[in-house]
Every structure is written in C-alpha cells, then in structure tokens.
XYZ file of C-alpha atoms in Angstrom:
497
model
C 115.025 5.476 101.292
C 114.824 2.223 103.292
C 111.754 0.519 104.721
C 110.118 2.336 107.611
C 108.696 0.666 110.711
C 105.425 1.297 112.535
C 105.443 3.800 115.367
C 103.458 4.257 118.585
C 102.581 7.927 119.080
C 101.358 9.999 121.972
C 98.455 12.396 121.576
C 98.407 15.838 123.159
C 95.135 17.742 123.247
C 95.618 21.483 123.090
C 91.998 22.783 123.154
C 89.620 24.639 120.941
C 91.033 26.771 118.174
C 89.321 29.657 116.389
C 90.298 28.380 112.919
C 92.612 26.078 111.011
C 96.473 26.577 111.366
C 99.496 25.576 109.196
C 98.714 24.405 105.696
C 94.949 24.012 106.328
C 92.856 22.743 103.466
C 89.080 22.647 103.472
C 86.870 20.615 101.177
C 83.898 22.577 99.944
C 80.514 20.937 100.191
C 77.124 21.841 98.775
C 75.096 23.537 101.553
C 71.337 23.009 101.756
C 68.925 25.757 102.617
C 69.172 24.855 106.331
C 72.983 24.524 106.454
C 74.443 26.864 109.104
C 77.221 24.780 110.754
C 80.880 25.498 109.756
C 82.409 23.075 107.294
C 84.929 20.558 108.777
C 88.556 21.603 108.290
C 91.936 19.913 108.645
C 95.427 21.391 108.671
C 98.916 19.991 109.330
C 102.145 21.658 110.504
C 105.591 20.260 111.334
C 107.192 21.377 114.615
C 110.571 22.263 113.095
C 111.537 23.534 109.673
C 114.539 21.190 109.540
C 113.730 17.766 111.026
C 116.822 15.655 111.640
C 117.358 11.938 111.256
C 116.948 9.992 114.536
C 115.807 13.144 116.392
C 112.095 13.194 117.437
C 109.976 16.027 116.012
C 106.301 16.942 116.397
C 103.535 17.091 113.775
C 100.333 18.944 114.732
C 96.904 18.465 113.146
C 94.377 21.231 113.745
C 90.960 22.168 112.465
C 87.210 22.093 113.176
C 84.996 18.981 113.257
C 81.226 19.414 112.733
C 80.634 16.077 114.442
C 82.666 13.380 116.140
C 85.277 12.492 113.526
C 88.269 10.208 112.981
C 91.792 11.401 112.147
C 94.191 9.309 110.103
C 97.695 10.360 109.040
C 100.888 8.902 107.574
C 104.368 10.121 106.612
C 106.248 8.578 103.716
C 108.832 9.384 101.039
C 107.616 12.066 98.678
C 107.176 10.305 95.360
C 105.903 11.580 92.049
C 102.280 11.331 93.218
C 100.741 13.281 96.086
C 98.435 11.975 98.807
C 95.713 9.528 97.738
C 92.029 10.279 98.195
C 91.795 8.061 101.286
C 93.991 6.600 103.986
C 93.465 3.056 102.715
C 94.228 3.944 99.128
C 97.475 5.663 100.101
C 98.519 2.688 102.230
C 97.786 0.277 99.373
C 99.868 2.386 97.012
C 102.802 2.579 99.493
C 102.603 -0.627 101.556
C 106.203 -0.720 102.853
C 107.337 2.904 102.970
C 104.588 4.547 105.030
C 104.858 5.318 108.736
C 101.389 5.518 110.308
C 101.086 8.523 112.600
C 97.362 8.176 113.394
C 94.907 5.399 112.501
C 91.490 6.199 113.930
C 92.184 8.998 116.410
C 88.835 10.363 117.575
C 88.278 14.097 117.326
C 85.287 15.598 119.180
C 82.967 18.058 117.484
C 84.355 21.578 117.465
C 87.873 22.895 117.266
C 90.621 20.348 117.835
C 94.417 20.089 117.894
C 96.338 16.798 117.987
C 100.129 16.680 118.292
C 101.995 13.497 117.333
C 105.690 12.585 117.637
C 107.717 11.291 114.704
C 111.365 10.172 114.591
C 112.737 10.144 111.032
C 114.876 7.104 110.320
C 116.456 8.367 107.095
C 117.260 11.583 105.276
C 115.499 12.944 102.196
C 112.207 14.480 101.040
C 109.058 13.163 102.777
C 105.376 14.069 102.733
C 102.786 14.067 105.521
C 99.236 13.044 104.471
C 96.142 13.370 106.691
C 92.411 12.612 106.365
C 89.435 13.535 108.587
C 86.348 11.343 108.258
C 82.905 11.957 109.815
C 80.595 14.962 109.725
C 81.341 15.538 106.094
C 85.093 14.914 106.449
C 88.062 16.681 104.961
C 91.278 15.743 103.244
C 93.587 14.736 102.048
C 95.856 17.518 103.281
C 99.614 17.327 102.943
C 102.803 18.976 104.133
C 106.238 18.471 102.579
C 109.092 17.567 104.948
C 112.813 17.527 104.189
C 114.849 15.481 106.694
C 118.491 16.447 107.104
C 121.281 14.240 108.337
C 123.169 14.510 111.684
C 125.151 17.723 112.055
C 128.953 17.702 112.490
C 129.977 21.358 113.110
C 133.586 20.483 113.955
C 135.872 17.847 112.409
C 139.614 18.552 112.490
C 142.792 16.483 112.597
C 145.973 17.964 114.096
C 149.307 17.036 115.637
C 150.623 17.704 119.131
C 154.173 17.974 117.764
C 155.962 17.963 114.418
C 155.958 14.379 113.058
C 159.537 13.094 113.049
C 160.813 9.758 111.799
C 161.123 6.972 114.399
C 159.669 9.278 117.068
C 156.264 8.773 118.666
C 153.834 11.658 118.036
C 150.116 12.180 118.723
C 147.339 12.642 116.189
C 144.452 14.670 117.660
C 140.917 14.156 116.304
C 138.580 16.974 117.394
C 134.885 16.305 116.750
C 131.578 17.971 117.624
C 128.201 16.338 116.812
C 124.593 16.948 117.808
C 123.793 13.251 118.384
C 125.710 9.986 119.062
C 127.756 8.960 116.001
C 130.983 7.062 115.308
C 134.494 8.205 114.329
C 136.418 6.122 111.780
C 139.930 6.713 110.457
C 142.761 5.107 108.506
C 146.396 6.078 107.902
C 148.358 5.063 104.829
C 151.126 6.293 102.509
C 149.762 9.078 100.329
C 151.422 7.677 97.203
C 149.083 4.684 96.959
C 146.042 6.932 96.395
C 146.021 10.719 96.766
C 142.338 10.848 97.832
C 140.233 9.079 100.458
C 137.408 6.715 99.581
C 133.757 7.627 100.153
C 133.641 5.172 103.089
C 136.181 3.379 105.221
C 135.216 0.057 103.671
C 135.808 1.411 100.167
C 139.120 2.994 101.161
C 140.521 -0.094 102.890
C 139.282 -2.253 100.004
C 141.436 -0.215 97.613
C 144.288 0.059 100.142
C 144.369 -3.181 102.179
C 147.628 -2.202 103.929
C 146.117 0.957 105.469
C 146.250 1.177 109.261
C 142.737 1.214 110.798
C 142.953 3.589 113.751
C 139.683 2.826 115.577
C 138.617 -0.785 115.254
C 134.850 -0.685 114.824
C 134.820 3.112 115.228
C 135.044 5.348 118.271
C 131.783 6.730 119.717
C 131.452 10.546 119.593
C 128.659 12.764 120.902
C 128.414 16.450 121.820
C 131.716 18.207 122.220
C 133.921 19.540 120.831
C 135.980 16.672 122.230
C 139.489 15.542 121.246
C 140.565 11.914 120.861
C 144.316 11.313 120.555
C 146.273 8.329 119.234
C 150.042 7.797 119.378
C 151.826 6.574 116.248
C 155.350 6.201 114.890
C 156.257 6.231 111.176
C 159.403 6.392 109.046
C 160.084 9.487 106.974
C 157.633 9.979 104.130
C 154.309 11.490 102.997
C 151.122 10.021 104.483
C 147.354 10.517 104.338
C 144.851 10.396 107.204
C 141.298 9.577 106.107
C 138.551 10.384 108.609
C 134.805 9.660 108.485
C 131.868 10.368 110.791
C 129.079 7.793 110.345
C 125.635 7.107 111.813
C 123.164 6.810 113.241
C 122.597 3.826 110.931
C 125.616 1.701 109.942
C 127.541 2.906 106.882
C 125.682 6.236 106.739
C 128.264 8.948 106.070
C 127.796 12.321 107.753
C 131.209 13.977 107.286
C 134.638 13.136 105.843
C 138.090 14.689 105.930
C 141.416 14.001 104.165
C 144.560 15.166 106.019
C 147.938 14.745 104.289
C 151.057 15.066 106.451
C 154.798 14.617 106.150
C 157.060 12.766 108.567
C 160.436 14.480 108.513
C 163.798 12.771 108.850
C 165.170 12.475 112.363
C 167.643 15.334 112.924
C 171.283 14.611 113.646
C 171.757 14.872 117.431
C 173.677 17.898 118.613
C 175.399 17.725 121.990
C 174.984 20.926 123.986
C 177.990 22.457 125.749
C 178.116 22.997 129.532
C 176.962 26.400 130.801
C 179.743 26.776 133.429
C 177.878 29.240 135.692
C 179.686 30.639 138.739
C 178.683 33.349 141.245
C 181.634 35.551 142.135
C 179.988 38.065 144.496
C 176.781 38.432 146.536
C 175.815 41.619 148.369
C 172.740 41.641 150.632
C 171.520 44.584 152.709
C 168.551 45.142 154.996
C 166.143 47.605 153.375
C 167.793 47.140 149.984
C 168.069 44.551 147.233
C 170.504 41.712 146.645
C 173.232 42.181 144.040
C 174.603 39.084 142.294
C 177.607 38.969 139.950
C 179.074 35.950 138.202
C 180.633 34.378 135.142
C 179.450 31.915 132.501
C 180.647 30.205 129.349
C 181.839 32.828 126.857
C 179.275 31.962 124.183
C 176.304 31.688 126.556
C 173.749 34.431 125.892
C 170.255 34.449 127.382
C 168.053 34.848 130.429
C 169.127 33.572 133.856
C 166.781 33.059 136.815
C 167.964 34.262 140.235
C 166.564 33.003 143.554
C 167.319 33.848 147.176
C 166.216 31.966 150.320
C 166.515 33.172 153.895
C 164.677 32.371 157.158
C 162.030 30.294 155.392
C 161.159 32.957 152.806
C 162.175 33.276 149.166
C 162.481 35.878 146.425
C 163.059 35.726 142.680
C 164.702 37.842 140.037
C 166.219 37.596 136.584
C 169.174 38.800 134.566
C 170.884 38.136 131.247
C 174.224 36.525 130.507
C 176.394 38.032 127.803
C 180.116 38.038 127.066
C 180.815 35.398 129.711
C 179.431 37.520 132.600
C 176.167 38.356 134.322
C 174.993 40.907 136.906
C 171.509 40.906 138.430
C 169.368 42.117 141.302
C 166.512 40.617 143.294
C 164.560 41.618 146.439
C 165.671 40.595 149.919
C 163.364 37.760 151.158
C 160.588 39.135 153.363
C 161.648 37.394 156.613
C 165.351 38.022 156.146
C 166.924 40.415 158.676
C 170.405 41.573 159.620
C 173.035 38.852 160.171
C 170.866 36.144 158.602
C 172.493 33.611 156.314
C 171.194 33.837 152.760
C 171.512 31.392 149.854
C 171.527 32.795 146.312
C 171.276 30.671 143.154
C 171.604 31.447 139.446
C 169.883 29.042 137.048
C 170.102 28.597 133.250
C 167.160 26.647 131.754
C 169.214 25.275 128.861
C 169.208 25.602 125.073
C 170.214 23.553 122.028
C 173.744 24.934 122.365
C 174.286 24.952 126.165
C 173.030 22.533 128.772
C 171.148 23.463 131.907
C 173.317 24.961 134.607
C 173.047 26.149 138.195
C 175.348 27.713 140.753
C 174.744 28.515 144.447
C 176.548 30.876 146.800
C 176.028 32.001 150.407
C 176.343 35.318 152.184
C 175.518 37.086 155.459
C 172.965 39.885 155.481
C 174.344 43.045 157.085
C 172.529 46.155 158.317
C 172.775 49.372 156.313
C 175.637 47.901 154.314
C 178.100 47.325 157.182
C 178.576 44.943 160.065
C 177.608 46.378 163.442
C 180.024 45.767 166.327
C 177.206 45.609 168.854
C 174.490 42.917 168.951
C 170.929 43.781 167.954
C 167.835 43.288 170.116
C 164.329 42.402 168.930
C 162.045 45.194 170.119
C 158.674 44.888 168.418
C 156.662 44.205 165.224
C 155.450 46.988 162.964
C 153.031 46.859 160.047
C 154.319 48.028 156.671
C 151.525 48.119 154.103
C 149.902 44.687 154.124
C 152.842 42.922 155.784
C 154.487 42.870 159.184
C 158.147 43.545 159.827
C 160.418 42.680 162.770
C 162.357 45.565 164.301
C 165.898 44.799 165.598
C 167.902 47.709 167.048
C 170.746 48.702 169.318
C 169.392 50.249 172.596
C 165.714 50.346 171.601
C 163.630 52.464 173.964
C 160.589 50.199 173.614
C 160.411 46.400 173.881
C 157.309 44.208 173.497
C 157.423 41.088 175.690
C 154.253 39.046 175.265
C 151.314 41.359 176.053
C 153.534 43.765 178.044
C 155.241 46.853 176.652
C 158.509 47.881 178.298
C 159.827 51.452 178.222
C 163.513 51.245 179.165
C 166.686 53.302 179.574
C 169.904 51.412 178.964
C 172.780 51.577 181.468
C 175.185 49.252 179.693
C 175.414 47.666 176.197
C 178.372 45.425 175.365
C 179.099 42.601 172.971
C 178.068 40.082 175.677
C 175.109 41.642 177.495
C 173.052 44.762 178.069
C 171.291 46.087 181.217
C 168.466 48.627 181.529
C 165.768 49.871 183.897
C 162.305 51.059 183.005
C 158.560 50.790 183.375
C 156.354 47.842 182.393
C 152.925 48.619 180.961
C 150.668 45.562 181.089
C 146.983 45.708 180.084
C 146.133 47.456 183.355
C 148.511 49.562 185.478
C 152.297 49.792 185.393
C 155.298 48.939 187.582
C 159.108 49.416 187.579
C 161.349 46.689 186.154
C 164.978 45.931 185.416
C 165.896 44.275 182.126
C 168.901 42.188 181.156
C 169.612 40.793 177.659
C 172.387 38.297 176.927
C 173.444 35.204 174.949
C 174.350 36.897 171.604
C 174.084 34.594 168.567
C 174.789 35.695 164.995
C 174.706 39.336 166.011
C 171.455 39.232 168.042
C 170.617 38.700 171.695
C 168.599 35.488 172.178
C 167.766 35.729 175.933
C 165.988 38.395 177.987
C 165.041 38.607 181.690
C 162.559 40.983 183.287
C 162.671 41.543 187.077
C 159.973 43.440 188.925
C 161.794 45.870 191.273
C 158.823 46.921 193.438
C 155.920 45.206 195.149
C 155.747 41.965 197.142
C 158.910 40.008 196.413
C 161.254 40.104 193.456
C 159.979 38.089 190.483
C 162.287 37.348 187.567
C 160.963 35.978 184.283
C 163.190 34.632 181.551
C 162.256 34.888 177.867
C 163.757 33.459 174.694
C 163.672 34.748 171.134
C 161.591 32.551 168.819
C 159.770 32.501 165.520
C 155.999 32.069 165.326
C 155.731 29.542 162.489
C 157.748 30.873 159.570
C 156.627 34.456 160.044
C 157.489 36.970 162.771
C 159.682 36.965 165.908
C 158.454 37.145 169.502
C 159.768 37.023 173.086
C 158.266 33.900 174.729
C 158.758 32.393 178.191
C 161.592 29.887 177.772
C 159.673 26.928 179.225
C 156.783 27.576 176.872
C 159.082 28.324 173.929
C 160.624 24.838 174.042
C 157.241 23.068 174.001
C 155.757 21.846 170.756
C 152.308 23.142 171.739
C 153.600 26.724 171.645
C 153.662 26.711 167.847
C 157.000 28.548 168.003
C 160.618 27.534 167.427
C 163.652 28.950 169.282
C 165.830 31.234 167.203
C 168.328 30.035 166.334
C 168.190 26.451 167.507
C 168.707 25.647 170.329
C 168.360 29.349 171.216
C 167.915 30.482 174.785
C 168.074 27.441 177.068
C 165.207 26.631 179.443
C-alpha cells in the first residue's frame, strides 16, 4: 500500500435518527442517580460492499450526541492493530498511511448522520476508525473495508482473417472496463518464451526484440470497444501479450496471452473463364421471363438473372450444371407488350472459374404472340397495391386527362383508327369523334378528340407519355413536351407538337 494523501470531504446532514445504524458501538458509562439522558453513540457504515480503486464511495457516521460533540474519522490500511483509543494516538501510530475523513466536524445534540466521500487510491484491506468527543463521547468504532481493483469484464484478441505469410491482416483487441485504463500489447515469436511476463516492462526486458503495439498504451474506457492494428509477418508461430493497466502507472488489472500461427502463402491458382452465353429469351405480358444459355462444362453453381425494361427491373436465379442453365424471373413491373427488354446472367466467381456475365435482348409480346394490329392505351387499373397500364385493340373506354371517353370504333388498321362516342367530363357529357395514329413499336402514340356538337368544332391533340418512371397517360402535346409537365413522350420523340 502506497502513501495516501489528504482529502477534502463534503458533509451531508440527513436528520435525526431513532438509533444508531451500521456497526454502531456504544461506550458504557457509570450513570449517577440523576442520569436520565441517553448515552452518546457512534456507528459507521460504508456505502458499497465492494469499493473500487479511484471510484468515489460514501462513508456514513450515525448516532446520538448528548451534547454538542466533535466527530473525527480516518481510513487507513488494516494492520495488525485495530483503531487506537483516540484520533491523535492513531495518527501518531500511522503518520503517513492515514487519510483523514473528518477532523473536528461538529455534531449537534441529538440524533445525527454525517456522510463523507472517500476515493480509494489503492487496492487491499483498509479500516475506517471514528471517534466522538463531547458529552461523554464514544469510540473508537471501526469498519473493515476491502478495496477491489478496476473491473475488466471483457478482454479478447481476435483476427479479422486467417493470418497468412507476407499478407497484411488485422488484430482486433476488444476491451470493456468500468473506468479509464490503458491497453498495452506486444507481439513476438513464441519460441523465445512460451509465456507472457507479468508486465509489459518485464516482458520486453526479457524479449527486447518484441514489437510494442501501442507506444505508451492506448486509452480504453467503457465499451466493449474494438481497437484494430494491421500487421504483416512471415510464416511461423507467434505470441500476443496483452495487459490492461491503471489507474496508477504499472498497476496491472488484466492480462491475456494469445498464441497464433501465420500460415505459408498458398500457391496462386488461376481461375478459368466462365464462358456464359444466353441462347434464348422468352418474355410475355402476364407471365414470366424464360432464359436459357450455356456455360463452361465444369461450371457448377448459382447464377443471378436480371431483367430491365421501361425503367423497372426484376431479379431471379438459376443454377448452372453440365454446361447449361435454364431459369425464370418475373417480368419488370412497367414492362408492357412490344417493349424492349434486356436480360443478363451473372456468375459471381469461384476459385476455379472467374466472374462472368452475358447480356441478351428481346421484345415483349402479348399473350405469347405478336399482334398484327397496334395497341392503344386506354386507362390505368389498380392491381393489389400497384397500378397497371391497360393497352388493347379497340378498347371501349379511354381515359384522356380527367375525361372518360366511351367510343365505338369504325375503322382500325395498322396506320390509324377512327371512332365516335361520348365524352364524360366532371360535369355533363357531349358527343366526340376520336382518331388515333402514329404507331410506334406496336402502339399508337397520338390521339385527337373533336367535339362534334355545340358552338364550333374544337379539336385537341394528345400524345402518349410516361409520368416519371411509372404509369402512362394521354397529355396535351404542347404540355407533354414541356419540362414542367413532369412527363416524357413515349417513345422519344413521340407524338410531335
């Protein structure tokens, strides 16, 4: 136990108590015939059963004073002798090892309670001694105290990868402490000494060629936290020595020895090419995409399939075996009939075969066959939580902006289609004639609506466009080609203004 310094303490008055608490000890006195006051008492209790070095704890003195009295108390290493008869005698017997908790604290007559703070500066067995003078006095009373060291619940050393010769790898130190301490470590060949020294200084003294990982130590507190260092060593057997020290220099709190082996660098093996190739892609509206292809004969494993169409994507997977693969994946959500679709097959690679990728293109058909007549966008319907665009031949209902058109078709060719019908705006209705034209990739891109009754003949021209990357809509051509519309003509340049 080292020398202890003097300490300034703070007093906390709790109030009157009915009797003595903790390890109270009363000194009996001879009572005269008129004695009727209670004898003075003094007791001491420590706030925690396991005080810890460098962590403040409380010591409470309680009892009853028959008159204004003075409290004196010290804490010191527990030697062979107990507390002396008086404060001065105990101080004289232990001049350098005592920490004065109270030296003349006044206690008023009656019940009292005084709480003092004490921060142990070393571990070991201590004793608290207290005296109450005045009104007959009491003491000494004592309480044994055992101070434990800082707690290190977690101390582990691991590796982020298998140590390999001439290859950089990380050593991970994971530490948890209940107060600020320091992490020390060395690395050296295990053959020089199979065990670590009690301290870093002792270990490096016996092994001067050891590598000191943290010069001066790395601060650690709380956690668990991981500190990593990158190292590179030739093949061999090594030893990592780790210490946790503090709060005072060279005070050991925990230690760990971690042997490890650095393996020889493996002979490089050159992987073969995967040689992926898509031989057939089938894509149908309302169905899934079928992909067939070939690969290197010896390739066996999982392939990733992707499809992209109209700004939307889908994923799937299959397995390659015997130089072939066949897989399926969903049609992308925004993909409709006559859209171009890109399909890719991807191999992530392995020690035997390198990464590989192949891409093919196809045209989405409707119901598995090409239609000879162009399709017309009619409206949007909700399917579950999503919305779907409806393209048909001779649809009886068309949504143009906020207006619904009910039409009957008179002519439908590969170049144009003509119909008459009734327009149903928000209020009322009126007769109209409809013409659709400009077929692109199997769909009409332009539509005109002419009002056939009322004052004058008004003709409005609409173009097919996408709203963002989601659904289709018929928009006035002048508005469709403006950036402020938030839409893009389909396909570009679409229906001209």
